XYZ file of C-alpha atoms in Angstrom:
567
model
C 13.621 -18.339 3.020
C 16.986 -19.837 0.679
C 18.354 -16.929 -1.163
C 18.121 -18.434 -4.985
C 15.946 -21.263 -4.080
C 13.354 -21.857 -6.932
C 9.822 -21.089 -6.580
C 6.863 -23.768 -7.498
C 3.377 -22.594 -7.969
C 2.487 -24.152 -4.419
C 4.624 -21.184 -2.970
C 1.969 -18.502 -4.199
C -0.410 -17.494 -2.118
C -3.721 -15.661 -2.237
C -4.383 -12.976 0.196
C -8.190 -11.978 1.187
C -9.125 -8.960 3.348
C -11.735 -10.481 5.540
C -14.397 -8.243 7.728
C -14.575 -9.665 11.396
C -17.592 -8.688 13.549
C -15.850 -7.473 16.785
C -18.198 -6.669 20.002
C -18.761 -2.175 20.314
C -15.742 -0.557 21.431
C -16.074 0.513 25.238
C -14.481 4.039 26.045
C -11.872 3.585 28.695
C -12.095 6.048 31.439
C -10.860 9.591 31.424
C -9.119 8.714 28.139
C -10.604 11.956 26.218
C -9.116 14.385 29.093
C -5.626 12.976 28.674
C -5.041 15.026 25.221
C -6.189 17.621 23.072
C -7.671 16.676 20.040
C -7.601 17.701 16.711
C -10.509 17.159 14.104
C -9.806 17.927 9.930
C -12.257 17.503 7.832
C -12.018 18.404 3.992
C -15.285 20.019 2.976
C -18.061 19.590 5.457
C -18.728 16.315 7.370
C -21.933 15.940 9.385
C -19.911 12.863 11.092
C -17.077 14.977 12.414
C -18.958 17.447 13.596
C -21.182 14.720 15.871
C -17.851 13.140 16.663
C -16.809 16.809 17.987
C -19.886 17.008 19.829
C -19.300 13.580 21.136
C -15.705 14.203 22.638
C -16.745 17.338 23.896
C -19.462 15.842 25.986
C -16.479 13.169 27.513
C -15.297 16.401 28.505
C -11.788 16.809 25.836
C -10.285 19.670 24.180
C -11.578 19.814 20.815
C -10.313 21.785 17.677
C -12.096 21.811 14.365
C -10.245 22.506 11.504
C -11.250 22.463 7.912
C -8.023 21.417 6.342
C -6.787 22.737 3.196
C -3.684 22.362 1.213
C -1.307 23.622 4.225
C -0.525 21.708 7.447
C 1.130 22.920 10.025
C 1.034 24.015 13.494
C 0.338 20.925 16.444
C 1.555 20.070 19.805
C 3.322 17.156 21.359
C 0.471 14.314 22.468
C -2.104 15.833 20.130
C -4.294 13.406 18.594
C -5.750 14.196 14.813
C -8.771 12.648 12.998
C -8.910 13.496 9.432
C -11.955 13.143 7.971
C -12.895 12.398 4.070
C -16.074 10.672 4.608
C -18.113 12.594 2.843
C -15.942 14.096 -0.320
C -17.398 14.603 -3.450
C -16.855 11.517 -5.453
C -14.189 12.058 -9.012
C -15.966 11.510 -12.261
C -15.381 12.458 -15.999
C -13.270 15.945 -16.470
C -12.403 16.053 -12.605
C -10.122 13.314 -12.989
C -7.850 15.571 -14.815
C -7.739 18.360 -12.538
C -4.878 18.603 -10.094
C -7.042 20.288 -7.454
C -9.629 17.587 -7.698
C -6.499 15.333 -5.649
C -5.792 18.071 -3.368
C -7.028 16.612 -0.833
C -4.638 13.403 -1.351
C -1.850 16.042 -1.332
C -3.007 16.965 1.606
C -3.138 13.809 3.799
C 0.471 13.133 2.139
C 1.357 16.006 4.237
C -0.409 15.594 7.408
C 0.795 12.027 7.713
C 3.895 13.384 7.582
C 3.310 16.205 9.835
C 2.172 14.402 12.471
C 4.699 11.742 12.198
C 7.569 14.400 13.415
C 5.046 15.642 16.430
C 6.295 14.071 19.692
C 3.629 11.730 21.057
C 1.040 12.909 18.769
C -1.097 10.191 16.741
C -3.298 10.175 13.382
C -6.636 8.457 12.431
C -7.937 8.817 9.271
C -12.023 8.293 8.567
C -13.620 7.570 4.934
C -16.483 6.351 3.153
C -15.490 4.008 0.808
C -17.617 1.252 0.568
C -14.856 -1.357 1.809
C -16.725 -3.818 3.014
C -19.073 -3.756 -0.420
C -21.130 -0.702 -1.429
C -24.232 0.051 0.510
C -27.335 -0.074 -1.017
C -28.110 3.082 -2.601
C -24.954 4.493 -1.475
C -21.936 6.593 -3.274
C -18.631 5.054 -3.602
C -15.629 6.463 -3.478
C -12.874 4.401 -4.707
C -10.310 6.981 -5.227
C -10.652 7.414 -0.813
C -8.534 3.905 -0.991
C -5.566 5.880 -1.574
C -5.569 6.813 2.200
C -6.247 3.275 3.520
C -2.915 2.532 1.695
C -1.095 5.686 3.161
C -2.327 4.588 6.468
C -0.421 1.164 5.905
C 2.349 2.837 5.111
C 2.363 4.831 7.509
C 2.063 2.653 10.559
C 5.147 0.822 8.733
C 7.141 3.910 8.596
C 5.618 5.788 11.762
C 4.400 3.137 14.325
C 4.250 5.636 17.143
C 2.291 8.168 15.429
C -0.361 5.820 13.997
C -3.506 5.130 14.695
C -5.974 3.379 12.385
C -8.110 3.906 9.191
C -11.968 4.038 9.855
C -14.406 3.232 7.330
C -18.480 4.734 8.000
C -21.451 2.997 6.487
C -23.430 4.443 9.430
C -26.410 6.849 7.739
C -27.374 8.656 10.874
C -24.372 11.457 11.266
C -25.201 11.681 15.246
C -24.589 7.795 15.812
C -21.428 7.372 13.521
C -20.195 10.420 15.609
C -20.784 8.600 19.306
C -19.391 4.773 17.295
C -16.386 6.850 16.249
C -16.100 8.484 19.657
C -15.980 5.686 21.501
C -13.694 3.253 18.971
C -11.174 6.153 19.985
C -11.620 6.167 23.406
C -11.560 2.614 23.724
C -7.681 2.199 22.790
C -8.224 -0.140 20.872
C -5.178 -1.916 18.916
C -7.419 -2.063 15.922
C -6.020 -0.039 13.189
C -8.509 -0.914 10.422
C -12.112 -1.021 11.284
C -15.509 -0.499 9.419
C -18.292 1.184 11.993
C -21.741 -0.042 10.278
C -25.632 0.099 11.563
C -25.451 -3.271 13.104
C -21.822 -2.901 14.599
C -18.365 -2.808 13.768
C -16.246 -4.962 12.340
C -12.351 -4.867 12.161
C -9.931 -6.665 9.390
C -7.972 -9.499 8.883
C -5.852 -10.315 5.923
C -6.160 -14.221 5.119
C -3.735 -16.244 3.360
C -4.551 -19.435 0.975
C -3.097 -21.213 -1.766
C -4.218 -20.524 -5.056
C -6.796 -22.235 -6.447
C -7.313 -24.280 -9.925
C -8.915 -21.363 -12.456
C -12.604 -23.116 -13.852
C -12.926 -22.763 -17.053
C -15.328 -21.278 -18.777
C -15.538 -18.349 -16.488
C -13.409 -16.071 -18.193
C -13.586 -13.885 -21.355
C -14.472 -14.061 -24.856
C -11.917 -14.526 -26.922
C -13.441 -13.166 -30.089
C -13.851 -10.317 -28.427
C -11.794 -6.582 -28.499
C -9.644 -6.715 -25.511
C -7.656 -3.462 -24.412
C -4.314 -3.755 -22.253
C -2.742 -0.246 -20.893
C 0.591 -0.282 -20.361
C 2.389 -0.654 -23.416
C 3.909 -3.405 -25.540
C 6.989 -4.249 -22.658
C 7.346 -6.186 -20.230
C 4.638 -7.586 -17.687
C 2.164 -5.572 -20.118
C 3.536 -7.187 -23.019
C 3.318 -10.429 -21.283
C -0.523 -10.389 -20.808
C -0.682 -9.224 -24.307
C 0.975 -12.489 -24.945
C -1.227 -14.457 -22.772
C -4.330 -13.640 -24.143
C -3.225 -14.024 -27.935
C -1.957 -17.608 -27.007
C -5.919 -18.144 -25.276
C -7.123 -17.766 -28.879
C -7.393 -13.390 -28.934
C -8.111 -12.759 -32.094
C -8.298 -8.652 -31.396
C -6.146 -6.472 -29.144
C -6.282 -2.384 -28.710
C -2.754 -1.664 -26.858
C -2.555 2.043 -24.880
C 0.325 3.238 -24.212
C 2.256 6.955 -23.488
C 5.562 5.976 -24.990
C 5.373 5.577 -29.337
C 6.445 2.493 -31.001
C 10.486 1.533 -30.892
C 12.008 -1.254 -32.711
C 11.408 -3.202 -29.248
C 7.877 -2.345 -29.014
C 7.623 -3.387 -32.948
C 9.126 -6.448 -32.252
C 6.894 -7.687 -29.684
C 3.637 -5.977 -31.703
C 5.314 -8.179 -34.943
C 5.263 -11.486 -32.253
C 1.762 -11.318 -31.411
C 0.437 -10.737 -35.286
C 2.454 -13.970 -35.663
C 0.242 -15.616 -33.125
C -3.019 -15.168 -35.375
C -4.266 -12.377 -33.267
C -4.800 -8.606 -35.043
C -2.977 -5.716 -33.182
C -3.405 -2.228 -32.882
C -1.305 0.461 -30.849
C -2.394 4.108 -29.734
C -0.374 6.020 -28.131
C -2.803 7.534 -25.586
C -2.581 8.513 -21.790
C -5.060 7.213 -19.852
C -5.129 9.391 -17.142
C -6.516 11.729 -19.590
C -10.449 12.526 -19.451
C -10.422 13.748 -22.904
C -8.479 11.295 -24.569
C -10.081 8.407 -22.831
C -13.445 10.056 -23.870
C -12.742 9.794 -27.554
C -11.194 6.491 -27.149
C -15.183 5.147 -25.536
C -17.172 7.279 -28.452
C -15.194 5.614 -30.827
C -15.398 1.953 -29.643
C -19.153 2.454 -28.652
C -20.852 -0.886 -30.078
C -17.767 -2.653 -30.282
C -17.808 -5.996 -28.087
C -15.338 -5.592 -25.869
C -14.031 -8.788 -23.706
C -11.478 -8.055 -21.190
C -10.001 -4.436 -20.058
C -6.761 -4.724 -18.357
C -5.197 -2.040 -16.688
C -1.802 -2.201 -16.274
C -0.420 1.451 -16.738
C 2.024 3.019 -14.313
C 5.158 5.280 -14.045
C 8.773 3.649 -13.700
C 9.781 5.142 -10.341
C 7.825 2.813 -7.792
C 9.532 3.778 -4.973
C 9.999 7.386 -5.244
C 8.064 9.589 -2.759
C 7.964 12.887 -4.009
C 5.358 15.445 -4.748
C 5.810 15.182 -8.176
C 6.058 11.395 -8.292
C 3.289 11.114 -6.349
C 1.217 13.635 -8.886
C 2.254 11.255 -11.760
C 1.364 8.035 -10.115
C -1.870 9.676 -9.362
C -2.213 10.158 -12.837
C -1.693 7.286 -14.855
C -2.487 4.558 -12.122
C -4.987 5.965 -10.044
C -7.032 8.577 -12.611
C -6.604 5.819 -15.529
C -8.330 3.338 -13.047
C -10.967 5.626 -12.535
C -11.498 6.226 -16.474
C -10.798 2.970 -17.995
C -13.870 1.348 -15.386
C -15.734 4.218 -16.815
C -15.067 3.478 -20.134
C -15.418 -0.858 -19.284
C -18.991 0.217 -18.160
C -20.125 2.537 -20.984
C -19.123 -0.422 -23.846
C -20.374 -3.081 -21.736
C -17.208 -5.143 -20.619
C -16.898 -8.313 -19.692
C -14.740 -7.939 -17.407
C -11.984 -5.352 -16.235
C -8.459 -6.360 -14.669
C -6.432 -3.886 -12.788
C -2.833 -4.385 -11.752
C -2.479 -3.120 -8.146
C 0.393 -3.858 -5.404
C 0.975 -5.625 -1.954
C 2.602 -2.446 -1.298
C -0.984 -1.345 -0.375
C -2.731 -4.008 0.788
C 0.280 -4.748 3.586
C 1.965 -0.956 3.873
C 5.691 -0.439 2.502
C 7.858 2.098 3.975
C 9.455 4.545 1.177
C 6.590 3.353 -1.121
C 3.909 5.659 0.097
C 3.002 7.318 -3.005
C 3.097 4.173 -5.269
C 1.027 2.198 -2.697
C -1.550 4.845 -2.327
C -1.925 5.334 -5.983
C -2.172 1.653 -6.344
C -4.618 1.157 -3.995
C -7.547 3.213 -5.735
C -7.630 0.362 -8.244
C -8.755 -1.731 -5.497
C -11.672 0.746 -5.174
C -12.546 1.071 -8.523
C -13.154 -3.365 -8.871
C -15.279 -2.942 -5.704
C -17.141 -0.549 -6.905
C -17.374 -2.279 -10.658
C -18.379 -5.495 -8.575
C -21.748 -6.712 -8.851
C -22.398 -5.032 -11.617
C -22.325 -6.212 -15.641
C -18.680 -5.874 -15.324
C -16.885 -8.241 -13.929
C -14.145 -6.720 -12.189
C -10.598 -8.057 -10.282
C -7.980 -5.766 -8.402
C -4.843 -7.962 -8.008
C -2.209 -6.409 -5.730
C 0.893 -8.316 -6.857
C 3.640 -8.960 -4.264
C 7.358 -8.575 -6.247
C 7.432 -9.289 -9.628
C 11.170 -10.670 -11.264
C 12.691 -10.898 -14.552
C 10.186 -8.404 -15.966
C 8.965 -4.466 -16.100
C 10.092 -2.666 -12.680
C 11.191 -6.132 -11.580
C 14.100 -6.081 -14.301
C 15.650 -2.687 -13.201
C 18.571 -1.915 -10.897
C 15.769 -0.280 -8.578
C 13.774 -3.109 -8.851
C 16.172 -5.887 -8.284
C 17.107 -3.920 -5.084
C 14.024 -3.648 -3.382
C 12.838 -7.117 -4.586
C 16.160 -8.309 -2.962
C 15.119 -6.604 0.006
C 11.844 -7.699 0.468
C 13.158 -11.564 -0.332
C 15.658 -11.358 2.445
C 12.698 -10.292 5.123
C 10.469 -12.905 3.857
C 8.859 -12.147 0.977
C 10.001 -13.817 -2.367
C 9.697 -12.993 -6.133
C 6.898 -13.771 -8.442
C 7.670 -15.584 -11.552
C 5.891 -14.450 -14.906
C 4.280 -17.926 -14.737
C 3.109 -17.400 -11.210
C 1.142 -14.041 -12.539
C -0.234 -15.359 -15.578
C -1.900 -18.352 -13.722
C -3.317 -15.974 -11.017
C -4.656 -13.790 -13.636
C -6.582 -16.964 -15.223
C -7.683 -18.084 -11.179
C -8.577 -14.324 -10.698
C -10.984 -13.977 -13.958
C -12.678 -17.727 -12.565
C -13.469 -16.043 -9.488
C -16.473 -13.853 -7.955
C -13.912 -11.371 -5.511
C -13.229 -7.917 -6.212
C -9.535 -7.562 -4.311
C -6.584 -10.050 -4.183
C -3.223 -9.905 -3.465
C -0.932 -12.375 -4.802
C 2.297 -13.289 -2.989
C 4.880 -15.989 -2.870
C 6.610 -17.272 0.023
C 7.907 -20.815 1.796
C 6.512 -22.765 4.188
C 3.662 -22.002 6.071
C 4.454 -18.583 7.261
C 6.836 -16.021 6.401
C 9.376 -14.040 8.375
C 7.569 -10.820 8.122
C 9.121 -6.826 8.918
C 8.260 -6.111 12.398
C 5.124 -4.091 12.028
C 3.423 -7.398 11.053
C 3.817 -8.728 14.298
C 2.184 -5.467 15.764
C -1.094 -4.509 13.342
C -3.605 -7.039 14.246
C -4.772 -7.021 10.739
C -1.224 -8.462 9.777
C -0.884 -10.709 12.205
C -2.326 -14.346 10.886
C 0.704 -13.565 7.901
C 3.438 -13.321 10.326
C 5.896 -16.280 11.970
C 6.517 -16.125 15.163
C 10.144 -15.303 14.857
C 12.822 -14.977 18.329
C 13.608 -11.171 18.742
C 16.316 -9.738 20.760
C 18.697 -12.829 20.126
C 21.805 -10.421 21.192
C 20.063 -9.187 24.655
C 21.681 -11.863 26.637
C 25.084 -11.104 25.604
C 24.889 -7.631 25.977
C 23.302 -7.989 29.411
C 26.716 -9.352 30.469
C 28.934 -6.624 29.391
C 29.911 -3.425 31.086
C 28.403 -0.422 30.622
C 31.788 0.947 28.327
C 31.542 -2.108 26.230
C 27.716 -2.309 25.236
C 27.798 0.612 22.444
C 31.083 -0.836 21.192
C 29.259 -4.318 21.030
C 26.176 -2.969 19.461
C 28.119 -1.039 16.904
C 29.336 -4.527 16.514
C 26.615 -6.392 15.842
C 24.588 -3.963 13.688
C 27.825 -3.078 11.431
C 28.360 -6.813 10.623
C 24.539 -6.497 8.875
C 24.935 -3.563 7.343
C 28.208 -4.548 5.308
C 26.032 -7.510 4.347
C 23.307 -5.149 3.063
C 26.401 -2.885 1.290
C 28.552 -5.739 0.176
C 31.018 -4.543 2.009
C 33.480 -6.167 4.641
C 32.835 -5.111 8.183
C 36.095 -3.254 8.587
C 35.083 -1.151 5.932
C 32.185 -0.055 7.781
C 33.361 3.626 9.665
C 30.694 3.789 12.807
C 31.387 7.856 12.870
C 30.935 8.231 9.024
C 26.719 9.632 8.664
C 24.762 6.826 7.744
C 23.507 8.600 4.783
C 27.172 8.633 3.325
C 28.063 5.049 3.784
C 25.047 4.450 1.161
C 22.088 3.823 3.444
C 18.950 4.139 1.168
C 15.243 3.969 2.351
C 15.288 -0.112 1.387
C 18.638 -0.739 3.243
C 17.050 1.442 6.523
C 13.805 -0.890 5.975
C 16.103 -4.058 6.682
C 17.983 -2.281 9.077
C 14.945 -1.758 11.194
C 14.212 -5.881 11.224
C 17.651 -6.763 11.854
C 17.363 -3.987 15.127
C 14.339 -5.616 16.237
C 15.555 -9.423 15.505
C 18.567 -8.533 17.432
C 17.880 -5.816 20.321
C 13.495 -6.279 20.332
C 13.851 -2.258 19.609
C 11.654 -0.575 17.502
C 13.149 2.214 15.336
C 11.195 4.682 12.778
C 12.334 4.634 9.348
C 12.518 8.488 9.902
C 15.015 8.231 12.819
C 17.386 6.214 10.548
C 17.031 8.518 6.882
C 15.874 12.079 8.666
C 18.759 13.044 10.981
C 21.362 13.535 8.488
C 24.507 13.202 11.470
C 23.202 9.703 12.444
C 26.248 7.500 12.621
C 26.670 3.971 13.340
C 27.932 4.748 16.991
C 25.101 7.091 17.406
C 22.637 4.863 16.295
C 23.989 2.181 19.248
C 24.076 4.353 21.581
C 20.535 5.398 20.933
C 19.279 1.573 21.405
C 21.430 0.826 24.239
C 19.227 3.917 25.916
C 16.007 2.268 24.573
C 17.356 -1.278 25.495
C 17.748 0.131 29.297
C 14.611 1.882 29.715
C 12.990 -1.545 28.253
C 15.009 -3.741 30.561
């Protein structure tokens, strides 16, 4: 991709998670005696207790554990299967509660636990409905949030990964021996659905987007109600809809009304189209409660959901507890409230964060991702509901920010470009034409784009990624003597990374700690591609950011190692 180049509308494409049926995995032999293996479930699961009996009958080492808000503990090699299948599903008041999520907390914590285990690997089983609720069945859209900390950790954590399982398998006994054997089988397969008539695995599909037909999308004389505020992208919906001939709009928001906020509220009014503002959090059962008793017999058009918290990329506990809040818990109470007053229709504003993993995002993604739950679940039903997981977004909301610049900057120089508001507004309009539940919407050039590295090894990713050369500095470095490879490493890598600083090479000190020279979790992301463009060496994202001494030198020193053992 051209740094700066403009974008048309024929650079945005649509991504579609597509089901495959694959044949039954086949157990490969003496696979379940090679490790010890480690089964969590949270609350009681008649499937991992078959899949216990199952392993146990290949002859492995099995532990049961019923996992609770601590991890810890584990072995080097040990594999862990976390189960979630069969969790109570959130409604009403239990939204609010903070141990209602512990169980998110929890696989937060295991993913990184097992992550910093030598050799040891993670799958994670749920009962989601991904594939389309069963018939009769409970959803669960609020288990999305682990599909998406799955992605991101197989970008982060490659080594330690291995896949996301969804059951729609009745029978407990069966779903055990299906599960059994997918993880015997070593399969590649990180994302698979196990069903009664077989599995299936995933693959994302890219198109262009197609012309929106009209008539398909919501009443304009309708109420419509936007979360998020009156700024930026929210503001720019808001905007949308009263140029489409809204003549009502009911904004939520957390923050009260500024001169900004008045000045946009004073800009739609002037469009014909009545306004009101409440400031109201929507990750708030009781508030959201009033908010549907009060609007009861009101005809309601479109709900859009476009609420979230400013620090994207932050991954701590108490981001992650806010995120869950007003993105994930206001999903989960605004479809409540587009089903009680009969909807039309119900948008939610998701990210490609979750749909293709993001390292240093985990938190964001995984909150994100529940809204992809909550439209499958909502689909089919009177409301018609769309999930749009929006690559990176310029000129506007988190895309206007220092933060935001820099990881959209990022992400641009691996592949992926920037959104314009233009892009998103006609997507929205495709998006309300159409009859699917999840899309992503991303803009690139050409057919393909350069993708990060764990593209090119999660089959699921794989149709999305160019085939790019790796290890263009091999052949050089093959030439050298053993005293000048580091040195020529150190070389090569340094002259990147003062790109990514904007510094000059010479300014680059190879024994200064990474961490000090300025190296944030978005510069170690393109650090990682540039190591495997240029050396075909996969690094973790935790082997760049955790070891606090890591220098430059070190760093080369580490791949010339893992360059020899390769060669």
């Amino acid at each position: 991709m051209t740094m700066g180049s403009p974008h048309t509308e024929d650079s945005t494409r649509i991504l579609t998670r597509c089901w495959e049926r694959t044949d039954d995995f086949e157990p490969r032999s003496g696979t379940a005696t090679r490790t010890s293996w480690v089964v969590r479930t949270w609350g009681p699961s008649r499937c991992a207790d078959a899949l216990v009996t199952a392993l146990l009958t290949e002859g492995a080492e099995v532990t049961l554990v019923r996992e609770d808000a601590s991890t810890g503990g584990g072995a080097r090699g040990e594999h862990h299967v976390l189960f979630l299948n069969e969790a109570v599903p959130l409604t009403g008041p239990d939204l609010a509660d903070e141990g209602s999520w512990a169980w998110a907390h929890a696989a937060v914590r295991l993913c990184r636990h097992v992550a910093s285990l030598p050799e040891a690997r993670l799958w994670i089983v749920t009962r989601t409905g991904l594939n389309g609720p069963a018939r009769g069945a409970v959803t669960r859209p609020e288990q999305d949030f682990v599909w998406a900390l799955g992605r991101c950790h197989a970008a982060e954590s490659p080594e330690s990964w291995g896949g996301l399982v969804d059951v729609a398998i009745d029978d407990p006994r069966v779903a055990g021996r299906a599960l059994a054997d997918y993880l015997l089988s070593g399969s590649p397969e990180d994302e698979v659905l196990l069903a009664d008539d077989g599995p299936s695995v995933a693959r994302l599909r890219a198109s262009l987007l197609p012309p929106a037909a009209s008539g398909h999308g919501v009443s304009m004389d309708r109420l419509h109600i936007v979360s998020g505020g009156a700024l930026g992208l929210s503001f720019e919906i808001e905007r949308w809809l009263a140029g489409r001939g809204a003549k009502r709009l009911l904004i939520l928001g957390r923050t009260p009304l500024d001169d900004d906020r008045k000045r946009n509220l004073r800009r739609l009014e002037s469009m014909g189209c009545a306004v009101d503002h409440e400031v109201l959090d929507v990750g708030d059962p009781e508030s959201v409660r009033r908010l549907t008793a009060r609007l009861r017999g009101e005809p309601v058009g479109g709900v859009f959901h476009l609420a979230s918290h400013p620090h994207a990329t932050s991954a701590t506990p108490e981001q992650t507890r806010l995120l869950i809040g007003a993105k994930a818990g206001g999903a989960l109470l605004l479809g409540e409230l587009a089903e009680e007053l009969g909807a039309e229709a119900m948008v939610l504003f998701s990210s490609a964060a979750a749909t293709l993993g993001s390292p240093g995002q985990t938190g964001y993604a995984a909150a994100n991702a529940v809204l992809d739950g909550v439209a499958r679940r909502l689909h089919g039903g009177r409301v018609r509901a769309v999930s749009i997981a929006w690559g990176p977004v310029g000129d506007v909301g988190f895309g206007a920010t220092r933060e935001g610049a820099d990881l959209h900057e990022t992400w641009e120089r691996l592949g992926l470009g920037r959104l314009t508001v233009g892009q998103v507004l006609s997507a929205v309009d495709m998006a309300l034409s159409q009859d699917e539940p999840n899309l992503s919407v991303v803009t690139w050039e050409g057919s393909t784009p350069g993708m990060p590295p764990w593209f090119r090894q999660r089959p699921v990713l794989e149709a999305l990624s160019a085939v790019e050369p790796v290890g263009l500095s091999l052949e050089h470095l093959a030439e050298l003597e053993d005293e000048q490879r580091v040195p020529y490493i150190v070389q090569v890598v340094g002259k990147h990374l003062a790109n990514m600083l904007n510094r000059a090479p010479e300014d680059i000190d190879p024994d200064r700690p990474l961490l000090r020279l300025g190296i944030d979790s978005l510069i170690a992301l393109e650090l990682l591609f540039v190591i495997d463009r240029e050396f075909a060496v996969r690094l973790e994202l935790r082997e760049v950011l955790v070891d606090l001494d890591a220098t430059l030198r070190t760093t080369a020193g580490k791949l010339d190692e893992r360059v020899r053992v390769a060669r």
